[in-house]
Coordinates of C-alpha atoms in Angstrom, one line a residue:
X1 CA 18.9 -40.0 -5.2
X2 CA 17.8 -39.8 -8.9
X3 CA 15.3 -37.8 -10.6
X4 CA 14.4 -41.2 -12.8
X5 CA 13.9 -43.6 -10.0
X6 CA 12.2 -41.0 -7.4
X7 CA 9.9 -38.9 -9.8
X8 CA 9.4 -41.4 -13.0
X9 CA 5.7 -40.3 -13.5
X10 CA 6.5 -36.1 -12.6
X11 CA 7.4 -35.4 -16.6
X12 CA 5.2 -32.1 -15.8
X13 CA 6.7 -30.7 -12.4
X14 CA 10.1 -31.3 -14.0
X15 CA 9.5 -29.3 -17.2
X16 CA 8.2 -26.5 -14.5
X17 CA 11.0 -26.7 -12.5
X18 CA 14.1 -26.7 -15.1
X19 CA 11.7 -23.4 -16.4
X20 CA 11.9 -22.3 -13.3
X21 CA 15.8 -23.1 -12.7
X22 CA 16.6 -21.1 -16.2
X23 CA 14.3 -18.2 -15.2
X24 CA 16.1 -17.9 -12.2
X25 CA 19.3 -17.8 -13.6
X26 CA 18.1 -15.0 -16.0
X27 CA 16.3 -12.9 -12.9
X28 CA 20.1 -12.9 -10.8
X29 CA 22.0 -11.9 -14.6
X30 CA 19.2 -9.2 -14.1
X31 CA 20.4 -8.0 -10.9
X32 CA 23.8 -8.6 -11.7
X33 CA 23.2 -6.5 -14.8
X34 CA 21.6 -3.3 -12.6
X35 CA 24.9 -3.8 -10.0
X36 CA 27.0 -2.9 -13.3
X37 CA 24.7 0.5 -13.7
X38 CA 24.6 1.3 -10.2
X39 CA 28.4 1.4 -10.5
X40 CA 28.7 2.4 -13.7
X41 CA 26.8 5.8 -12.7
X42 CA 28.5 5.7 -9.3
X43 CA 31.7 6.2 -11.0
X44 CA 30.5 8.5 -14.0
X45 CA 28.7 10.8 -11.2
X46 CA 32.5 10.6 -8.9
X47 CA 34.2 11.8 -11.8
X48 CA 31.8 14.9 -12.7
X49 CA 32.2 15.9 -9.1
X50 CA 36.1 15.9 -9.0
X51 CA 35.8 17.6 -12.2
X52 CA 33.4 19.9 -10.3
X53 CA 35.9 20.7 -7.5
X54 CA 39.4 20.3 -9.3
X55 CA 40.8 23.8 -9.5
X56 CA 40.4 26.1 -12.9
X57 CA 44.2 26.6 -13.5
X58 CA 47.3 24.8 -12.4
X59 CA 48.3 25.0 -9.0
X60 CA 51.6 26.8 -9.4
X61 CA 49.2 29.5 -10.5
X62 CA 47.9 29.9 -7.7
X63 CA 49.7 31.8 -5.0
X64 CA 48.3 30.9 -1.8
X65 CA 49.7 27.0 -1.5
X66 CA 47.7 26.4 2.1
X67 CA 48.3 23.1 3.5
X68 CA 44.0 22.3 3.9
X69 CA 43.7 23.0 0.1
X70 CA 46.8 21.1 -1.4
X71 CA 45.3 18.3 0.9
X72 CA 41.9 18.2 -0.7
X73 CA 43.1 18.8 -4.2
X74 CA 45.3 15.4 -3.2
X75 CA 42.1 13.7 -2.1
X76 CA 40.1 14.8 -5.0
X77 CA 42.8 12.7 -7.0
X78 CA 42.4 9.9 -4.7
X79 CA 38.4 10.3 -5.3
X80 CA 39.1 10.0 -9.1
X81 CA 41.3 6.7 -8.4
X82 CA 38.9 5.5 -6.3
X83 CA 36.1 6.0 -9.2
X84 CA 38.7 4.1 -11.9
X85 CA 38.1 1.1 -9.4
X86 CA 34.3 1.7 -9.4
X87 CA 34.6 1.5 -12.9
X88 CA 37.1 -1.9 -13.2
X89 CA 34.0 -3.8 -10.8
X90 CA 31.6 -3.0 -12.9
X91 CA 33.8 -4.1 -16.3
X92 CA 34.9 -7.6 -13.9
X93 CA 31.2 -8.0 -12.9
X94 CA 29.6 -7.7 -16.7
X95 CA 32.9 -9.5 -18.2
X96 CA 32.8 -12.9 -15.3
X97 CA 29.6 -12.2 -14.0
X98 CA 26.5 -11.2 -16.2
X99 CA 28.2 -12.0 -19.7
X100 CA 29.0 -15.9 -18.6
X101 CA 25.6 -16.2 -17.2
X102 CA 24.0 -14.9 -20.4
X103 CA 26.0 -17.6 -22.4
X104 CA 25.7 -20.3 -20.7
X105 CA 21.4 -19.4 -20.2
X106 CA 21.1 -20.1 -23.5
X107 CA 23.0 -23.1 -23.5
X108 CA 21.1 -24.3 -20.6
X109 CA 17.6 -23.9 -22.9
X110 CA 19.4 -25.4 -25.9
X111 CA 19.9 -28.6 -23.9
X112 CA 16.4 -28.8 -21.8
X113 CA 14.2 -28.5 -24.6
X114 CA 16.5 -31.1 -26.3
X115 CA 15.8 -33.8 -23.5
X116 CA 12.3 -32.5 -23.4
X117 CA 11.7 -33.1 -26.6
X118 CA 13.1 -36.5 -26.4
X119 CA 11.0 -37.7 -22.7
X120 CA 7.8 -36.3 -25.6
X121 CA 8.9 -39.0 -28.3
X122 CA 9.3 -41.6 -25.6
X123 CA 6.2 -41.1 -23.9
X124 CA 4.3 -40.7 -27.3
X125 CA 5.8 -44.1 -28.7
X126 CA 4.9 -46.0 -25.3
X127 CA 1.2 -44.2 -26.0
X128 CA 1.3 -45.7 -29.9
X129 CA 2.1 -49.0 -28.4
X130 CA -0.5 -49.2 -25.8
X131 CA -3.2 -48.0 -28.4
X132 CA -1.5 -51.1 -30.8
X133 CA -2.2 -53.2 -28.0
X134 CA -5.9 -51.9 -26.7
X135 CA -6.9 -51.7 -30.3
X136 CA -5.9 -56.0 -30.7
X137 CA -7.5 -56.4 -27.2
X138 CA -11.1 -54.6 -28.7
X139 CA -10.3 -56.8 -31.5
X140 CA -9.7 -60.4 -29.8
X141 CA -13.1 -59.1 -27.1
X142 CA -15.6 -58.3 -30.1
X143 CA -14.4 -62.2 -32.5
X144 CA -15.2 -63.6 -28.9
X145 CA -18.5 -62.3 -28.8
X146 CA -18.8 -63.3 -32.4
X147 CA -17.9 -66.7 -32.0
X148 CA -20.4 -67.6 -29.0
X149 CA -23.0 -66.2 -31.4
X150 CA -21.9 -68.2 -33.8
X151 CA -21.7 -71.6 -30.9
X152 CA -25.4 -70.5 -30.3
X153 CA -26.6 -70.2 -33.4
X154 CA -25.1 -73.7 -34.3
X155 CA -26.7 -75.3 -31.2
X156 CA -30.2 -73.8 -31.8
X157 CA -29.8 -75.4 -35.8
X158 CA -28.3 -78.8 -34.1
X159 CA -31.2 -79.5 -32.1
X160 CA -33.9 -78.1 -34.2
X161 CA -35.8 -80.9 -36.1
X162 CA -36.7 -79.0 -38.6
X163 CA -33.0 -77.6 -39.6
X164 CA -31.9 -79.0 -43.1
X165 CA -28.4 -80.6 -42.7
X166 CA -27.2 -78.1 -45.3
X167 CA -28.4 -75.3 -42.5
X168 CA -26.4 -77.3 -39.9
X169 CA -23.3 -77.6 -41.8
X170 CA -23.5 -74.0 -42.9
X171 CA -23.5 -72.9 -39.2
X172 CA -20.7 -75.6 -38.3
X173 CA -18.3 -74.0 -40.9
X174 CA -19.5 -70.3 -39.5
X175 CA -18.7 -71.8 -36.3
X176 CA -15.3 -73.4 -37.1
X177 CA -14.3 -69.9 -39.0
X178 CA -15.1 -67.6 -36.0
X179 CA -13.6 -69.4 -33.4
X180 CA -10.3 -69.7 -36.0
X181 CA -10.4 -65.9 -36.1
X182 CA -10.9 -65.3 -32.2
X183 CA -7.8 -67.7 -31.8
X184 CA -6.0 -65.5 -34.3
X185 CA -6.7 -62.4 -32.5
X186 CA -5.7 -63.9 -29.3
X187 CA -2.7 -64.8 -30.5
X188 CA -2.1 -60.8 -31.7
X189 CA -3.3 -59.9 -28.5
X190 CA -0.9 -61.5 -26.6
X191 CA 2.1 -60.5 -29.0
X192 CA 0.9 -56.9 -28.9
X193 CA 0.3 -57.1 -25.0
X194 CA 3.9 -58.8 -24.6
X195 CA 5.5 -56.0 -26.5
X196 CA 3.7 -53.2 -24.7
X197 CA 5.0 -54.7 -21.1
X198 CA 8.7 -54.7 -22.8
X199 CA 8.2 -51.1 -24.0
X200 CA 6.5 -50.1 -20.9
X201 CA 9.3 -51.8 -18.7
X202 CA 12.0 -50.1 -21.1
X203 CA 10.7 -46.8 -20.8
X204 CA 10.1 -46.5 -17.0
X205 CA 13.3 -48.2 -16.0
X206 CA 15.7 -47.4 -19.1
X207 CA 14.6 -44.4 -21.4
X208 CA 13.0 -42.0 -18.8
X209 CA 15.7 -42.5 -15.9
X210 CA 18.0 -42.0 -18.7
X211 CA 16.2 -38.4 -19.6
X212 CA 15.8 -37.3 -16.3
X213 CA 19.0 -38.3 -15.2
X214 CA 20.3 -36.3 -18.2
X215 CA 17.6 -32.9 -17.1
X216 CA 18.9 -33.5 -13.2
X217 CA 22.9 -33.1 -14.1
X218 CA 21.7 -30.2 -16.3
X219 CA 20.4 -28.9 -13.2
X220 CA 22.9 -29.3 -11.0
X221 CA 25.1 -27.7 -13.3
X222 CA 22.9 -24.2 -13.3
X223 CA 23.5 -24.6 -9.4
X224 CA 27.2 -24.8 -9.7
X225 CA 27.3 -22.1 -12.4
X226 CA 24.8 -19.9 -9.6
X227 CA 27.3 -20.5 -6.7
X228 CA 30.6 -19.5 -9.0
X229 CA 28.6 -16.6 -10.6
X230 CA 28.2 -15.7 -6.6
X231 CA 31.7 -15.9 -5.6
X232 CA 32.7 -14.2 -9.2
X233 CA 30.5 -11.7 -7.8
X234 CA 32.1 -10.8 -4.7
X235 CA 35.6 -11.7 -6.3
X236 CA 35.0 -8.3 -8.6
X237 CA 35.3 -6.3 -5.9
X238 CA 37.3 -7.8 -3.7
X239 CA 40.1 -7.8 -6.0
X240 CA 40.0 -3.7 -6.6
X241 CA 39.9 -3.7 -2.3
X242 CA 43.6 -3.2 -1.9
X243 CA 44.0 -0.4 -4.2
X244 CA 40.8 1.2 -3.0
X245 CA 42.1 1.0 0.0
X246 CA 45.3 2.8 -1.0
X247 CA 43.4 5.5 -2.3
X248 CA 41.7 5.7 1.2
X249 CA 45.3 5.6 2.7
X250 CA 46.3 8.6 0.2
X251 CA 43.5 10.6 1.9
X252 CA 44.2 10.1 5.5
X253 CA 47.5 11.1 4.6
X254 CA 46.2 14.1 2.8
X255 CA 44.2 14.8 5.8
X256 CA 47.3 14.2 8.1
X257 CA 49.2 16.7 5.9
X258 CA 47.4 19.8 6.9
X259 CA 49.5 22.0 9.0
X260 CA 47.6 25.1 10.6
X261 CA 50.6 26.7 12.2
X262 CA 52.2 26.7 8.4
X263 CA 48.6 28.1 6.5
X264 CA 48.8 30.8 9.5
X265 CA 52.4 31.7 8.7
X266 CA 51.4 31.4 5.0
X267 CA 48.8 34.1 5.6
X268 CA 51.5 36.1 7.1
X269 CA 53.9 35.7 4.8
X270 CA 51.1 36.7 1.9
X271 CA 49.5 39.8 3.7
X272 CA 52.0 41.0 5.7
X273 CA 52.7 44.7 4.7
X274 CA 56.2 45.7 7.0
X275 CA 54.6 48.5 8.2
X276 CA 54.5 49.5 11.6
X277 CA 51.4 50.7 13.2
X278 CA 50.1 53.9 13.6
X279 CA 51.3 55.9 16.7
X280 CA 48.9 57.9 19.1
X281 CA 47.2 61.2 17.5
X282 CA 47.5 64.5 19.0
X283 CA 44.7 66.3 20.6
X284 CA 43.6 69.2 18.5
X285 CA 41.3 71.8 20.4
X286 CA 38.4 73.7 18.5
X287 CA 36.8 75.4 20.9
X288 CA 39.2 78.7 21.1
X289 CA 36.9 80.3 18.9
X290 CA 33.8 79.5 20.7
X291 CA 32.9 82.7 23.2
X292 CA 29.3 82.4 24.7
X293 CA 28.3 80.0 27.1
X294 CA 25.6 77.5 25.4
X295 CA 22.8 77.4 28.6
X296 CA 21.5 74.3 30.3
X297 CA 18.2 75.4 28.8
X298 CA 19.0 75.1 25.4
X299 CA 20.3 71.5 26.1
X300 CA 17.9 69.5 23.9
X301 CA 15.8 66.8 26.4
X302 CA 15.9 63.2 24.5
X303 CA 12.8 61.9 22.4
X304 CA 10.5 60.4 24.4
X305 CA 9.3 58.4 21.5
X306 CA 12.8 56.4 21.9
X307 CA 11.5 55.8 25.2
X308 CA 7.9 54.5 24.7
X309 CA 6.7 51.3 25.2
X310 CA 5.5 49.3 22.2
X311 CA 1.9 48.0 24.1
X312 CA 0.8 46.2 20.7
X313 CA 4.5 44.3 21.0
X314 CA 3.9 43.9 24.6
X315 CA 1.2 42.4 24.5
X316 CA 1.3 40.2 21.5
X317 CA 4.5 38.9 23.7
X318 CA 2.0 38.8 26.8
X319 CA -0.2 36.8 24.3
X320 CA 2.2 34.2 23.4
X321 CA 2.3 33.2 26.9
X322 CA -1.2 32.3 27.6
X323 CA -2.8 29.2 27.0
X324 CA -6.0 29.1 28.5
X325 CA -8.1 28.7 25.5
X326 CA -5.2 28.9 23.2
X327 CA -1.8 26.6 23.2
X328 CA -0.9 24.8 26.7
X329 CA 1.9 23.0 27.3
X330 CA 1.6 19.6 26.1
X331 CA 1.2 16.8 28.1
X332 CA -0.3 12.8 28.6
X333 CA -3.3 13.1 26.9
X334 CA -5.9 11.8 29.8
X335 CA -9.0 9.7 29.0
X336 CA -11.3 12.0 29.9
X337 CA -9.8 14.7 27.6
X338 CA -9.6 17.3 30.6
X339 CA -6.3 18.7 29.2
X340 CA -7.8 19.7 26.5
X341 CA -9.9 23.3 26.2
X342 CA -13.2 22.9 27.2
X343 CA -14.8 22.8 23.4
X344 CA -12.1 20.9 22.2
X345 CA -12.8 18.6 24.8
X346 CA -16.6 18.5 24.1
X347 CA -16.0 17.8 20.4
X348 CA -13.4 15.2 21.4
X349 CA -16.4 13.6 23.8
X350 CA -19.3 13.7 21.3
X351 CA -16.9 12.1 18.9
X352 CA -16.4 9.4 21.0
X353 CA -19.8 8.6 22.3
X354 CA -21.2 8.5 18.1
X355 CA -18.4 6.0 17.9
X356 CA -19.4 4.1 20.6
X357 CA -23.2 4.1 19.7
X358 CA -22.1 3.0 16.2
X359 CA -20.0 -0.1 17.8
X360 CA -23.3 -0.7 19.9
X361 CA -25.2 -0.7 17.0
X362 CA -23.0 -3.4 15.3
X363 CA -23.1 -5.7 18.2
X364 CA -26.8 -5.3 18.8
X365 CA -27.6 -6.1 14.7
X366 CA -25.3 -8.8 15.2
X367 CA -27.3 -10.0 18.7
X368 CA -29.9 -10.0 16.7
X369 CA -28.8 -12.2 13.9
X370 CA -27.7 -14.2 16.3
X371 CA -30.9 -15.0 18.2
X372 CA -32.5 -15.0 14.6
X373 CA -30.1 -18.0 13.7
X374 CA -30.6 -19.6 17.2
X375 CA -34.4 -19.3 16.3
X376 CA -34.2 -21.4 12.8
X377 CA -31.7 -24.1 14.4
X378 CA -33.6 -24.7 17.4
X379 CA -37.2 -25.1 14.5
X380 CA -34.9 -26.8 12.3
X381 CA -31.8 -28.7 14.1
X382 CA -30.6 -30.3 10.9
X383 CA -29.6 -26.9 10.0
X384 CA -26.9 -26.6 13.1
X385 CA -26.7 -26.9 16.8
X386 CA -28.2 -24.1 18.9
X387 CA -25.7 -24.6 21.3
X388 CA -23.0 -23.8 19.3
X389 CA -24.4 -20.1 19.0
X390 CA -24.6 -19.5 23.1
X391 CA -20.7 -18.6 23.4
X392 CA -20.4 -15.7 20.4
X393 CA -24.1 -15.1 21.8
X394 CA -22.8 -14.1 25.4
X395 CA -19.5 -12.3 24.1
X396 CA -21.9 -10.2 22.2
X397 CA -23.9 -9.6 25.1
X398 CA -20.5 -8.9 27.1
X399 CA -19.4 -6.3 24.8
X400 CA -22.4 -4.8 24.4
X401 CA -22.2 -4.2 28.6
X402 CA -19.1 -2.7 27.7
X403 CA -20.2 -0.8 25.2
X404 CA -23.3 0.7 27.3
X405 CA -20.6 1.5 30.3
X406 CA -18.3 3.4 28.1
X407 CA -21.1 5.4 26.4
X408 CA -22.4 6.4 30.0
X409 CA -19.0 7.2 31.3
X410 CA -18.7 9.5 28.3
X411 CA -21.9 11.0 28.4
X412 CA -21.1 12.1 32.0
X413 CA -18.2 13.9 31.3
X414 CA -20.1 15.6 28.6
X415 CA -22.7 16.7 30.6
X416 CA -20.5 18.2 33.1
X417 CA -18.4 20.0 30.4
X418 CA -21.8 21.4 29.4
X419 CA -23.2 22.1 32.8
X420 CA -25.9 20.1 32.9
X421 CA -27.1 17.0 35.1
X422 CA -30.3 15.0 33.9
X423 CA -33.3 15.2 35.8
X424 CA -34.5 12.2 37.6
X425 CA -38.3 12.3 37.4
X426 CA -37.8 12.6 33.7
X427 CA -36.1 9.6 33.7
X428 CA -38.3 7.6 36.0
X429 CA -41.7 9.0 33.8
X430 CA -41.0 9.7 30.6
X431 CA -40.3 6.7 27.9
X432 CA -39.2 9.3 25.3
X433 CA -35.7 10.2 27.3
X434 CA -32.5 9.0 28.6
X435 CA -32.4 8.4 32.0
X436 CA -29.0 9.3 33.5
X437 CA -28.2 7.0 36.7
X438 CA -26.9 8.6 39.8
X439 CA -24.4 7.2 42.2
X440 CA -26.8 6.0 44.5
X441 CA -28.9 4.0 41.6
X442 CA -26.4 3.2 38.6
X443 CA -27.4 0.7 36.3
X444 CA -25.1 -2.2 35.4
X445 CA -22.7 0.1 33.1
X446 CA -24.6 3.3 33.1
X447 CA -27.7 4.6 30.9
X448 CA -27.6 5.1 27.4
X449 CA -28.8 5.9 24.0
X450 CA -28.0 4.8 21.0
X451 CA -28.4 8.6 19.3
X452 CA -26.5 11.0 21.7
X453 CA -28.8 13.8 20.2
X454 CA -31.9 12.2 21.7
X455 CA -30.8 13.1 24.9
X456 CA -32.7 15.1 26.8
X457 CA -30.6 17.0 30.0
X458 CA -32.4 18.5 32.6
X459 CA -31.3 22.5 33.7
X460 CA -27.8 23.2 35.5
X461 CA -28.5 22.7 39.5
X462 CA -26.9 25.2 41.0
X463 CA -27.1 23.5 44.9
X464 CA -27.6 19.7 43.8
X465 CA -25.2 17.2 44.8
X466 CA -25.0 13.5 44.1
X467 CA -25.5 12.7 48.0
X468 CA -28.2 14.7 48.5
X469 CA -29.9 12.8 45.3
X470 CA -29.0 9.6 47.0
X471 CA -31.1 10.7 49.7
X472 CA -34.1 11.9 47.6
X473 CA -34.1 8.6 45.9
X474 CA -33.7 6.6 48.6
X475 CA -37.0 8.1 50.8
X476 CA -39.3 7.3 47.7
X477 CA -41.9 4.5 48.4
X478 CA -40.7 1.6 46.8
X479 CA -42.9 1.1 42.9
X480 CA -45.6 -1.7 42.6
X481 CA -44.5 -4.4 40.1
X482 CA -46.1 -4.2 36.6
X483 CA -45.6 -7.8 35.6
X484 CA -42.9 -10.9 36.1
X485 CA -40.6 -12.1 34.3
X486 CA -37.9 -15.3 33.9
X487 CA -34.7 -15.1 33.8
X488 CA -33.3 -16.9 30.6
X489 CA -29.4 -16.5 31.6
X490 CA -27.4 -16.6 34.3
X491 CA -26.7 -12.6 35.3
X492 CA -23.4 -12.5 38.2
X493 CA -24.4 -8.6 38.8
X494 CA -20.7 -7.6 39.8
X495 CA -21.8 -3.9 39.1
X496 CA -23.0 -1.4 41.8
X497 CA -27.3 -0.9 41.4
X498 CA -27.2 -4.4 39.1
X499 CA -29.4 -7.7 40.6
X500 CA -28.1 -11.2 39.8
X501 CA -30.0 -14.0 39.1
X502 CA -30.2 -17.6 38.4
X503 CA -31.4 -19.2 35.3
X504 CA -34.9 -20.0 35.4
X505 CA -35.5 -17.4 38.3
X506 CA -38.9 -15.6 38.4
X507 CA -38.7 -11.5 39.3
X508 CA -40.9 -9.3 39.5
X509 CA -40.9 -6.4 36.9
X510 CA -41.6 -2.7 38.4
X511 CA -39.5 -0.4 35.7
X512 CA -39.7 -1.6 32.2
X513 CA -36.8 -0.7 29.6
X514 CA -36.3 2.6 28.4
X515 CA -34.4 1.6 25.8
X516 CA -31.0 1.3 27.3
X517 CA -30.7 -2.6 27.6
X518 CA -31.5 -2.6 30.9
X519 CA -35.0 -3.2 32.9
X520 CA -35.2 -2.8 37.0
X521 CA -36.8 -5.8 38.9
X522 CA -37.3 -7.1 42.1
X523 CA -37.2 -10.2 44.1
X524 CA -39.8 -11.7 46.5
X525 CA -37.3 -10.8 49.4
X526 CA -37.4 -7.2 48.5
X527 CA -34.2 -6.7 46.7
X528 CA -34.5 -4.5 43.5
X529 CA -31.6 -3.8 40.6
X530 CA -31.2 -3.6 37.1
X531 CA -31.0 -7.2 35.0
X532 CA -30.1 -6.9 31.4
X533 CA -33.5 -7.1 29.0
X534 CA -32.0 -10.1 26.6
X535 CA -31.5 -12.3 29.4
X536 CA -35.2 -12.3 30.6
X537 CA -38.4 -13.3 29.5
X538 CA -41.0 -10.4 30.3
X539 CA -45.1 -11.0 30.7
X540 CA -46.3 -7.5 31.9
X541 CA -49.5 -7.5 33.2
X542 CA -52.4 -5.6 30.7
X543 CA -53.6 -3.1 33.1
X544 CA -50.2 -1.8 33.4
X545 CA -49.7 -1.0 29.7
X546 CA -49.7 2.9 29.3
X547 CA -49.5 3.4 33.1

């Protein structure tokens, strides 16, 4: 396990890490350094309060000598002890502790940038030398090309007829002296390349291991230094335990001293006077001198106004008590907010519902980027897979049922704090309104708007009730279909008034969406319910536009 062997070509992540190593070294003399404070003010701040406590004068010069205050004075010495030791931890911690690291941290950047310095010059000599030996290779490359020129040019004069002999001999010599020259070269090249592959060799498997050895025992030593700084650490205090825990000894005792029965005869023997205590008066009559007869109508009747009844204090006590619009008792808050106060509760629905319809509005934006996106893959498939959109596609559907079911739920509970019920012709003939769902004909999650102040609510019915609404709604003649439609998704219709379908299914349409999600339909057996609008495919027929 050497640094030389195992990381010959990591000169960089080395010169991090023995930066590292030294700043760490530095960042625990830091701590050490703000230990030595804490104590150092831990001991200062002891002191001031024994000097705070200690008594003004001697205590011979004070006379009483109770047993509970000799015992504290006695701990308050013990205190001041204990803060001496305080004070030796911090001297042992920034003597052994902070002071050695210091030293030896600059040590430690003494001898790193040495060896850095020194893996620089190696690696910038075996850079010279390959640049020697590049520069000879370019060299020996470019008298090659020069010399099968100069072959060419000596064969094109050679067999030219018209070539002088003085040409041919010209281009002979030419010939002779550049392939002389690339020879030359060659030979340097091979000396320079030679030398580079011994300098290379030296410096990966000699002069580097050598350096990083040298950087990896520098190392471990930081390490060893860190683990006896650690143990100095703890050794600082560990050596002041026993006569701390003298001085903690000294105060039990101190505490063990006090003797109540002795204070109480020290308060007797301080206050007692010798006296002894007053005997019985005599009885000394007045009234000798006294000769009418005061009348039992002169004898003054008592205030009434001592006896009256303080109705404002009365009933501000009264007052307190009640809590029918004012403060009940507190208890599990309930869904529905029906222990709360009825406006309290009405705010705390309305709240809720805008929440809701802001959620809704998030999902259906996001539904509709959705459908938007499967629109452009399915026209353009090299731009993704439709398919992959059908899962977050159905989830956003899914929550959006949620979403619609919550809203409707809430909306009910506000309309019955308010004391209104929606009317159902309004919602069966009017496109403008909500249309509230009774028991008897609930959509899949309930009726909703997106803007809770759209909603239009129809009077307070005194007599209505949701049966006898069932009832009403059931004897109506069933409503002609205003189109068809195909389903696109599957629907399971778990929900009461809901109609599932298969994908690919053809309904009938005979109540178009009101702007809740939701549109009613009917099969060719009769069966009619609510199917959610973004899983079908409408086609209403044109007469029954506007109808």
């Amino acid at each position: 396990m050497s640094w030389g062997t195992e990381l010959w070509d990591q000169f960089d992540n080395l010169d991090k890490h023995t930066q590292w190593g030294i700043d760490f070294l530095e960042k625990y003399a830091k701590f050490v350094k703000e230990r030595i404070e804490i104590e150092q003010n831990y001991a200062k701040q002891l002191r001031n309060l024994v000097k705070k406590y200690c008594p003004k004068r001697s205590p011979k010069d004070e006379e009483p000598r109770f047993t509970s205050c000799i015992a504290f004075f006695n701990i308050l010495n013990e205190l001041n002890d204990y803060a001496g030791q305080r004070e030796v931890v911090a001297e042992e911690m920034g003597h052994r502790v902070y002071g050695e690291l210091m030293r030896y941290s600059h040590d430690l950047k003494t001898e790193r940038k040495m060896h850095l310095q020194e893996g620089r010059k190696a690696q910038q000599y075996l850079d010279m030398c390959w640049k020697q030996m590049d520069n000879s290779k370019k060299k020996f490359e470019r008298e090659c090309r020069e010399a099968e020129k100069a072959q060419q040019s000596y064969e094109r004069l050679d067999n030219d007829t018209n070539a002088t002999k003085a040409d041919v001999e010209k281009a002979k010599q030419q010939l002779n002296l550049r392939t002389h020259m690339a020879d030359e070269n060659k030979n340097e090249y091979a000396a320079q390349l030679q030398n580079f592959n011994g300098e290379q060799h030296k410096h990966y498997y000699i002069v580097i291991p050598q350096i990083y050895k040298q950087l990896q025992e520098m190392d471990e030593r930081r390490t060893i230094k860190l683990s006896e700084c650690y143990k100095g650490f703890a050794d600082s205090e560990r050596k002041v335990i026993p006569i701390i825990s003298k001085c903690l000894e000294g105060m039990i005792l101190a505490a063990k001293s006090v003797d109540e029965h002795r204070d109480s005869q020290l308060v007797i023997d301080c206050f007692k006077s010798g006296f002894e205590p007053p005997g019985d008066f005599p009885f000394e009559d007045y009234s000798q001198n006294i000769y009418r007869t005061i009348s039992d109508g002169t004898i003054s009747t008592p205030k009434q106004e001592g006896m009256r009844i303080d109705t404002k204090t009365t009933v501000g006590k009264a007052k307190g008590k009640l809590w029918l619009f004012g403060k009940k008792p507190k208890g599990p808050a309930l869904e529905d907010f029906s222990h709360l106060p009825p406006e309290q509760r009405r705010k705390k629905l309305q709240q809720r519902i805008d929440e809701l319809n802001r959620e809704l509005q998030k999902e259906t934006d996001q539904k509709d980027a959705l459908i938007k996106m499967k629109d452009v893959y399915e026209k353009n498939p090299q731009m993704g897979d439709p398919s992959s959109l059908q899962p977050k596609l159905t989830e956003t559907m899914s929550n959006m049922d949620r979403l619609r079911m919550e809203i409707h739920k809430n909306e009910a509970w506000l309309s019955e704090v308010e004391g209104k019920v929606a009317a159902r012709s309004d919602r069966r003939h009017s496109s403008d309104i909500n249309h509230l769902v009774t028991q008897g004909r609930e959509s899949p999650e309930g009726s909703y708007t997106d803007d809770a102040n759209q909603e239009v609510r129809g009077p307070p019915q005194q007599h209505a009730h949701p049966s006898e609404f069932d009832d009403e709604f059931e004897d109506d003649d069933p409503l002609p279909a205003i189109g068809h439609c195909k389903a696109i998704y599957p629907f399971d219709g778990h929900n009461e008034g809901t109609l599932a379908m298969k994908e690919g299914e053809i309904l009938y349409i005979i109540e178009e969406d009101k702007g809740d999600g939701w549109t009613r339909a009917r099969r060719h057996n009769g069966e009619e319910g609510y199917v959610p609008t973004s899983y079908i495919d409408v086609t209403l027929e044109k007469n029954s536009k506007g109808s």
